[in-house]
Amino acid sequence: MSRTSELVKLPGAVAAGLFSRKGFLEEFEGALTEAEAGEMAHLCTAITMTMEMQGRLLGRMADQSGWDSFYGWMTWGPEMSIVTIHDSMSIVKGRQTSFNQVIKAMTESADAEPIKPGGKGEPNANIG
């Protein structure tokens, strides 16, 4: 079973997808059109890379590394939320989900099967 198939089974999940570091949509399932999922992949890639760069800058400024293993980020609102861990994204209904459960499932999924070379993009570096 694919990683996205497992993620959309989580309580409150609306959609799930995988994206490459180049912003390509690798796979998706759920209540998004392919165009919407592609747009989400581009946005998630851009935000993830920005967060990684911010962490590295803060680490250098503090003379401490430690953000090189950036895991992900989350944006939440009253109805819908986006959770991104490594190369995966999940859109969930915040009132119907456990964020701890979503983050745990996404982290385990990404650690078990990161995007492999040969996909549309390139593999994520430094998984876990």
PDB file of C-alpha atoms in Angstrom:
ATOM      1  CA  MET A   1       0.000   0.000   0.000  1.00  0.00           C
ATOM      2  CA  SER A   2       1.325   3.473  -0.843  1.00  0.00           C
ATOM      3  CA  ARG A   3       2.312   6.008   1.792  1.00  0.00           C
ATOM      4  CA  THR A   4      -0.478   8.375   0.789  1.00  0.00           C
ATOM      5  CA  SER A   5      -3.047   5.551   1.020  1.00  0.00           C
ATOM      6  CA  GLU A   6      -2.058   5.032   4.639  1.00  0.00           C
ATOM      7  CA  LEU A   7      -2.126   8.754   5.447  1.00  0.00           C
ATOM      8  CA  VAL A   8      -5.611   9.398   4.034  1.00  0.00           C
ATOM      9  CA  LYS A   9      -6.964   6.686   6.351  1.00  0.00           C
ATOM     10  CA  LEU A  10      -6.129   8.792   9.422  1.00  0.00           C
ATOM     11  CA  PRO A  11      -9.119  10.348  11.220  1.00  0.00           C
ATOM     12  CA  GLY A  12      -9.901  13.774   9.763  1.00  0.00           C
ATOM     13  CA  ALA A  13      -7.624  13.348   6.728  1.00  0.00           C
ATOM     14  CA  VAL A  14      -8.859  15.076   3.570  1.00  0.00           C
ATOM     15  CA  ALA A  15      -5.871  14.463   1.291  1.00  0.00           C
ATOM     16  CA  ALA A  16      -2.238  13.397   1.363  1.00  0.00           C
ATOM     17  CA  GLY A  17       0.631  13.705  -1.071  1.00  0.00           C
ATOM     18  CA  LEU A  18       4.343  13.306  -1.599  1.00  0.00           C
ATOM     19  CA  PHE A  19       6.530  16.000  -3.110  1.00  0.00           C
ATOM     20  CA  SER A  20      10.139  16.243  -4.251  1.00  0.00           C
ATOM     21  CA  ARG A  21      12.642  18.892  -3.237  1.00  0.00           C
ATOM     22  CA  LYS A  22      12.258  20.320  -6.740  1.00  0.00           C
ATOM     23  CA  GLY A  23       8.552  20.933  -6.124  1.00  0.00           C
ATOM     24  CA  PHE A  24       7.135  18.076  -8.153  1.00  0.00           C
ATOM     25  CA  LEU A  25       4.096  16.131  -7.007  1.00  0.00           C
ATOM     26  CA  GLU A  26       5.152  12.485  -6.693  1.00  0.00           C
ATOM     27  CA  GLU A  27       1.802  10.988  -5.630  1.00  0.00           C
ATOM     28  CA  PHE A  28      -1.431  12.045  -3.971  1.00  0.00           C
ATOM     29  CA  GLU A  29      -4.796  10.749  -2.816  1.00  0.00           C
ATOM     30  CA  GLY A  30      -7.898  12.373  -1.463  1.00  0.00           C
ATOM     31  CA  ALA A  31     -10.240  15.265  -2.127  1.00  0.00           C
ATOM     32  CA  LEU A  32      -7.939  17.390  -4.303  1.00  0.00           C
ATOM     33  CA  THR A  33      -7.730  17.711  -8.045  1.00  0.00           C
ATOM     34  CA  GLU A  34      -4.357  16.959  -9.578  1.00  0.00           C
ATOM     35  CA  ALA A  35      -3.890  20.701 -10.214  1.00  0.00           C
ATOM     36  CA  GLU A  36      -4.637  21.528  -6.558  1.00  0.00           C
ATOM     37  CA  ALA A  37      -2.313  18.782  -5.354  1.00  0.00           C
ATOM     38  CA  GLY A  38       0.423  20.065  -7.683  1.00  0.00           C
ATOM     39  CA  GLU A  39      -0.005  23.578  -6.325  1.00  0.00           C
ATOM     40  CA  MET A  40       0.207  22.231  -2.767  1.00  0.00           C
ATOM     41  CA  ALA A  41       3.407  20.369  -3.662  1.00  0.00           C
ATOM     42  CA  HIS A  42       5.009  23.586  -4.947  1.00  0.00           C
ATOM     43  CA  LEU A  43       3.951  25.525  -1.852  1.00  0.00           C
ATOM     44  CA  CYS A  44       5.029  22.799   0.567  1.00  0.00           C
ATOM     45  CA  THR A  45       8.436  22.543  -1.102  1.00  0.00           C
ATOM     46  CA  ALA A  46       8.975  26.305  -0.962  1.00  0.00           C
ATOM     47  CA  ILE A  47       7.941  26.573   2.689  1.00  0.00           C
ATOM     48  CA  THR A  48       9.960  23.516   3.721  1.00  0.00           C
ATOM     49  CA  MET A  49      13.117  24.827   2.073  1.00  0.00           C
ATOM     50  CA  THR A  50      12.588  28.293   3.591  1.00  0.00           C
ATOM     51  CA  MET A  51      12.188  26.772   7.056  1.00  0.00           C
ATOM     52  CA  GLU A  52      15.353  24.711   6.557  1.00  0.00           C
ATOM     53  CA  MET A  53      17.322  27.834   5.578  1.00  0.00           C
ATOM     54  CA  GLN A  54      15.972  29.806   8.552  1.00  0.00           C
ATOM     55  CA  GLY A  55      17.009  27.028  10.916  1.00  0.00           C
ATOM     56  CA  ARG A  56      20.505  26.880   9.465  1.00  0.00           C
ATOM     57  CA  LEU A  57      20.871  30.665   9.736  1.00  0.00           C
ATOM     58  CA  LEU A  58      19.738  30.665  13.370  1.00  0.00           C
ATOM     59  CA  GLY A  59      22.122  27.810  14.105  1.00  0.00           C
ATOM     60  CA  ARG A  60      25.054  29.716  12.608  1.00  0.00           C
ATOM     61  CA  MET A  61      24.120  32.909  14.454  1.00  0.00           C
ATOM     62  CA  ALA A  62      24.038  31.016  17.754  1.00  0.00           C
ATOM     63  CA  ASP A  63      27.228  29.083  16.925  1.00  0.00           C
ATOM     64  CA  GLN A  64      25.193  25.928  17.259  1.00  0.00           C
ATOM     65  CA  SER A  65      24.182  23.561  14.569  1.00  0.00           C
ATOM     66  CA  GLY A  66      21.179  21.381  15.093  1.00  0.00           C
ATOM     67  CA  TRP A  67      18.559  22.416  12.584  1.00  0.00           C
ATOM     68  CA  ASP A  68      20.166  20.432   9.791  1.00  0.00           C
ATOM     69  CA  SER A  69      17.698  17.628  10.483  1.00  0.00           C
ATOM     70  CA  PHE A  70      14.588  19.718   9.964  1.00  0.00           C
ATOM     71  CA  TYR A  71      11.518  17.460  10.130  1.00  0.00           C
ATOM     72  CA  GLY A  72       8.551  19.545   9.092  1.00  0.00           C
ATOM     73  CA  TRP A  73       6.024  22.258   9.799  1.00  0.00           C
ATOM     74  CA  MET A  74       2.327  22.744  10.294  1.00  0.00           C
ATOM     75  CA  THR A  75      -0.194  25.472   9.507  1.00  0.00           C
ATOM     76  CA  TRP A  76      -3.516  25.171  11.229  1.00  0.00           C
ATOM     77  CA  GLY A  77      -6.770  27.017  11.148  1.00  0.00           C
ATOM     78  CA  PRO A  78     -10.221  26.587  12.642  1.00  0.00           C
ATOM     79  CA  GLU A  79     -11.357  24.112   9.974  1.00  0.00           C
ATOM     80  CA  MET A  80      -8.407  22.822   7.922  1.00  0.00           C
ATOM     81  CA  SER A  81      -4.710  22.303   8.588  1.00  0.00           C
ATOM     82  CA  ILE A  82      -1.640  21.329   6.590  1.00  0.00           C
ATOM     83  CA  VAL A  83       0.963  19.073   8.169  1.00  0.00           C
ATOM     84  CA  THR A  84       4.248  18.533   6.340  1.00  0.00           C
ATOM     85  CA  ILE A  85       6.887  16.020   7.435  1.00  0.00           C
ATOM     86  CA  HIS A  86       9.954  15.491   5.240  1.00  0.00           C
ATOM     87  CA  ASP A  87       8.542  14.814   1.756  1.00  0.00           C
ATOM     88  CA  SER A  88       4.891  14.285   2.675  1.00  0.00           C
ATOM     89  CA  MET A  89       1.929  16.582   3.192  1.00  0.00           C
ATOM     90  CA  SER A  90      -1.441  15.921   4.769  1.00  0.00           C
ATOM     91  CA  ILE A  91      -4.487  18.139   4.756  1.00  0.00           C
ATOM     92  CA  VAL A  92      -6.663  17.399   7.759  1.00  0.00           C
ATOM     93  CA  LYS A  93      -9.790  18.688   9.454  1.00  0.00           C
ATOM     94  CA  GLY A  94      -8.369  20.019  12.704  1.00  0.00           C
ATOM     95  CA  ARG A  95     -11.404  19.274  14.842  1.00  0.00           C
ATOM     96  CA  GLN A  96     -11.546  15.662  13.676  1.00  0.00           C
ATOM     97  CA  THR A  97      -7.907  14.669  13.979  1.00  0.00           C
ATOM     98  CA  SER A  98      -5.175  14.090  16.513  1.00  0.00           C
ATOM     99  CA  PHE A  99      -2.127  16.079  15.395  1.00  0.00           C
ATOM    100  CA  ASN A 100       0.078  13.780  17.478  1.00  0.00           C
ATOM    101  CA  GLN A 101      -1.288  10.779  15.573  1.00  0.00           C
ATOM    102  CA  VAL A 102      -0.836  12.506  12.197  1.00  0.00           C
ATOM    103  CA  ILE A 103       2.735  13.612  12.962  1.00  0.00           C
ATOM    104  CA  LYS A 104       3.676  10.154  14.267  1.00  0.00           C
ATOM    105  CA  ALA A 105       2.227   8.379  11.216  1.00  0.00           C
ATOM    106  CA  MET A 106       3.843  10.813   8.784  1.00  0.00           C
ATOM    107  CA  THR A 107       7.254  10.602  10.485  1.00  0.00           C
ATOM    108  CA  GLU A 108       7.196   6.801  10.529  1.00  0.00           C
ATOM    109  CA  SER A 109       6.091   6.737   6.898  1.00  0.00           C
ATOM    110  CA  ALA A 110       8.838   9.126   5.753  1.00  0.00           C
ATOM    111  CA  ASP A 111      11.526   7.270   7.701  1.00  0.00           C
ATOM    112  CA  ALA A 112      10.424   3.941   6.244  1.00  0.00           C
ATOM    113  CA  GLU A 113      10.187   4.968   2.596  1.00  0.00           C
ATOM    114  CA  PRO A 114      11.610   8.327   1.474  1.00  0.00           C
ATOM    115  CA  ILE A 115      11.203   9.308  -2.172  1.00  0.00           C
ATOM    116  CA  LYS A 116      13.663   7.267  -4.180  1.00  0.00           C
ATOM    117  CA  PRO A 117      15.922   8.554  -6.963  1.00  0.00           C
ATOM    118  CA  GLY A 118      14.282   8.164 -10.333  1.00  0.00           C
ATOM    119  CA  GLY A 119      11.070   9.958  -9.361  1.00  0.00           C
ATOM    120  CA  LYS A 120      10.105  13.274 -10.927  1.00  0.00           C
ATOM    121  CA  GLY A 121      12.272  15.155  -8.451  1.00  0.00           C
ATOM    122  CA  GLU A 122      15.133  14.103  -6.264  1.00  0.00           C
ATOM    123  CA  PRO A 123      15.215  12.368  -2.907  1.00  0.00           C
ATOM    124  CA  ASN A 124      14.992  14.329   0.313  1.00  0.00           C
ATOM    125  CA  ALA A 125      18.266  14.600   2.156  1.00  0.00           C
ATOM    126  CA  ASN A 126      18.887  13.576   5.734  1.00  0.00           C
ATOM    127  CA  ILE A 127      15.671  11.718   6.545  1.00  0.00           C
ATOM    128  CA  GLY A 128      15.540  11.463  10.337  1.00  0.00           C
TER     129      GLY A 128
END
